[in-house]
XYZ file of C-alpha atoms in Angstrom:
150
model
C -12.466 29.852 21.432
C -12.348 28.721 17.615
C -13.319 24.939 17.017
C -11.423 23.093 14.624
C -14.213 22.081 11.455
C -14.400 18.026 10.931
C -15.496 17.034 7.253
C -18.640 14.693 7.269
C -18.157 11.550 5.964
C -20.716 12.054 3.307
C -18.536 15.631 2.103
C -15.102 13.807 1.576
C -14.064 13.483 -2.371
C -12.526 9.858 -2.487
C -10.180 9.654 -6.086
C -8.984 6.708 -7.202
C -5.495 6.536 -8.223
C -3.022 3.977 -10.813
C 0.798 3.700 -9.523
C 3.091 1.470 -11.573
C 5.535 -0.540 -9.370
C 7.748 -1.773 -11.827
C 11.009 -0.291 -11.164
C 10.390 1.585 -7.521
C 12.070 0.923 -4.567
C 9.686 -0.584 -2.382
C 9.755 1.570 0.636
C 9.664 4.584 -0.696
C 6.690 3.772 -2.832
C 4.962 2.263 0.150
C 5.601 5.306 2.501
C 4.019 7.309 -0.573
C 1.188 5.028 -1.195
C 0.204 5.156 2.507
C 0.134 8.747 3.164
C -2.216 9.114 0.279
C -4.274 6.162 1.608
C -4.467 7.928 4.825
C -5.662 10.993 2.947
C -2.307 13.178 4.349
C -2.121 15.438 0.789
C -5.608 16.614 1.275
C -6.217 19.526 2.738
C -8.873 17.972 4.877
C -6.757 15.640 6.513
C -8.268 14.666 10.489
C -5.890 12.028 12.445
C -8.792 9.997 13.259
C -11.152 9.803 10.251
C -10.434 7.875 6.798
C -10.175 10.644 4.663
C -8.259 8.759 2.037
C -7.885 7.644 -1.502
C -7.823 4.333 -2.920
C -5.049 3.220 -4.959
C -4.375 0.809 -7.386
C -0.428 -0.999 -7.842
C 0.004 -2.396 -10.681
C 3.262 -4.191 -11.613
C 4.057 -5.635 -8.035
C 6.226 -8.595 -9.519
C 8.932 -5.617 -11.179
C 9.492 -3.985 -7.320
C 13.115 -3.435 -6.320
C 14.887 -3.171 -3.270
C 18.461 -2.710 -2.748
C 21.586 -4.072 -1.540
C 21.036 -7.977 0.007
C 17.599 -8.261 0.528
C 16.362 -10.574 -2.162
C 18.844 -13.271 -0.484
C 18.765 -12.152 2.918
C 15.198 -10.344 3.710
C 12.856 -12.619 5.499
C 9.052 -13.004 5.606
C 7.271 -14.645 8.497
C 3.882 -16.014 9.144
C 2.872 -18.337 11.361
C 0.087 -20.883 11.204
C -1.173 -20.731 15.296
C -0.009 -23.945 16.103
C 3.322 -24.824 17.856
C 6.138 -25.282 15.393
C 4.206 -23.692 12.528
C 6.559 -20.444 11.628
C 7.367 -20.049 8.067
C 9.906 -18.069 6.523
C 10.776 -17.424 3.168
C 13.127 -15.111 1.619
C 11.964 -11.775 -0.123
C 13.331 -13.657 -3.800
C 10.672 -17.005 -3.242
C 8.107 -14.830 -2.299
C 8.630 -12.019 -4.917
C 8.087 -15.466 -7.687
C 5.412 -16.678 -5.482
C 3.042 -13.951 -4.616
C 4.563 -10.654 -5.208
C 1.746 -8.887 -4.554
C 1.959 -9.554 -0.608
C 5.204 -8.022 -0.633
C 3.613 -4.525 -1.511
C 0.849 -5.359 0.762
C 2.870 -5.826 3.828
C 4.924 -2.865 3.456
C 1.928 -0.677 2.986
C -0.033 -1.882 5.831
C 3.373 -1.767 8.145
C 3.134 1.932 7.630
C -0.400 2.193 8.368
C -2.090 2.461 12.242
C -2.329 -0.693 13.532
C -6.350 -0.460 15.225
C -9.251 -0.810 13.218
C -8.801 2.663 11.170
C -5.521 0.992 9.541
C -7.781 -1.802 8.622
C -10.280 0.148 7.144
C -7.614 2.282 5.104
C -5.812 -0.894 4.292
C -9.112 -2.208 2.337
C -8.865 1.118 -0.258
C -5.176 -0.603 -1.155
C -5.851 -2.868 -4.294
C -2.280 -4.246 -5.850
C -1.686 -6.546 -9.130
C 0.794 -8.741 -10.771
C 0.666 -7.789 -13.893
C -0.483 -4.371 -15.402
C -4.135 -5.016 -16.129
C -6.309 -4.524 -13.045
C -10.258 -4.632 -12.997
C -10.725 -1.325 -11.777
C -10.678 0.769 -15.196
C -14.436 1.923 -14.491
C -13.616 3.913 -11.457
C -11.205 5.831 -14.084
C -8.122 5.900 -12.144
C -5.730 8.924 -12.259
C -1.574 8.174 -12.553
C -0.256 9.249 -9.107
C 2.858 10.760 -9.600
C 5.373 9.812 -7.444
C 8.841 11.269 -6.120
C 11.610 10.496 -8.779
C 13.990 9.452 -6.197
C 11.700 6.178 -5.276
C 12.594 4.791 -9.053
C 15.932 2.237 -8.109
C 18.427 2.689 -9.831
């Protein structure tokens, strides 16, 4: 019987990679931006190991979605104590804090146990289009064509 190889920890190549919100759709870039945090386009790819990249958005206040969602598309968080829901529409939060809105649909798409969480920390989104991570020497990640809005 043939055992399936595991790569050590130590042996897996972690890139860094820029994507550029402004004018995506926001759940196709997510579903992108997740698959190559959970390291799916490598050829080393294990279920239950991070074999991932991290990735940098940049942009996050230019993200699109279609139809009514910026009127109608709620976000929800609750404080713990009774009565303390909030909701807020996808338009306040996009002027607010846009760069929660990328963060939540990336981490929806992620496993939700503690190897989500650790992928979820290699997931480092901005407002504008400078970022502090031009050291690690990030390369563009180009995505499909069809996540641009249109």
């Amino acid at each position: 019987m043939n055992k399936t190889p595991l790569p050590s920890i130590d042996s897996i190549d972690r890139q860094w990679y820029l994507v550029d919100a402004a004018d995506q759709t926001l759940g196709r870039l997510a579903s992108e931006v997740a698959s190559v945090l959970r390291g799916k386009t490598k050829p080393c790819y294990t279920p239950h190991l991070d074999t991932g990249d991290f990735v940098v958005i940049i942009n996050a206040e230019r993200i699109r979605v279609s139809g009514n969602k910026p009127t109608q598309k709620l976000y929800r968080r609750h404080s713990g104590r009774p009565g303390g829901m909030k909701t807020e529409t996808f338009a306040h939060l996009q002027a607010r804090i846009p760069e929660r809105i990328v963060e939540k649909a990336v981490k929806g798409m992620l496993p939700h146990n503690t190897l989500g969480r650790q992928l979820f920390r290699k997931l480092k989104v901005y407002k504008g289009s400078d970022h502090p991570h031009a050291a690690q020497n990030p390369q563009v990640l180009a995505l499909d064509p069809a996540a641009a809005a249109r």
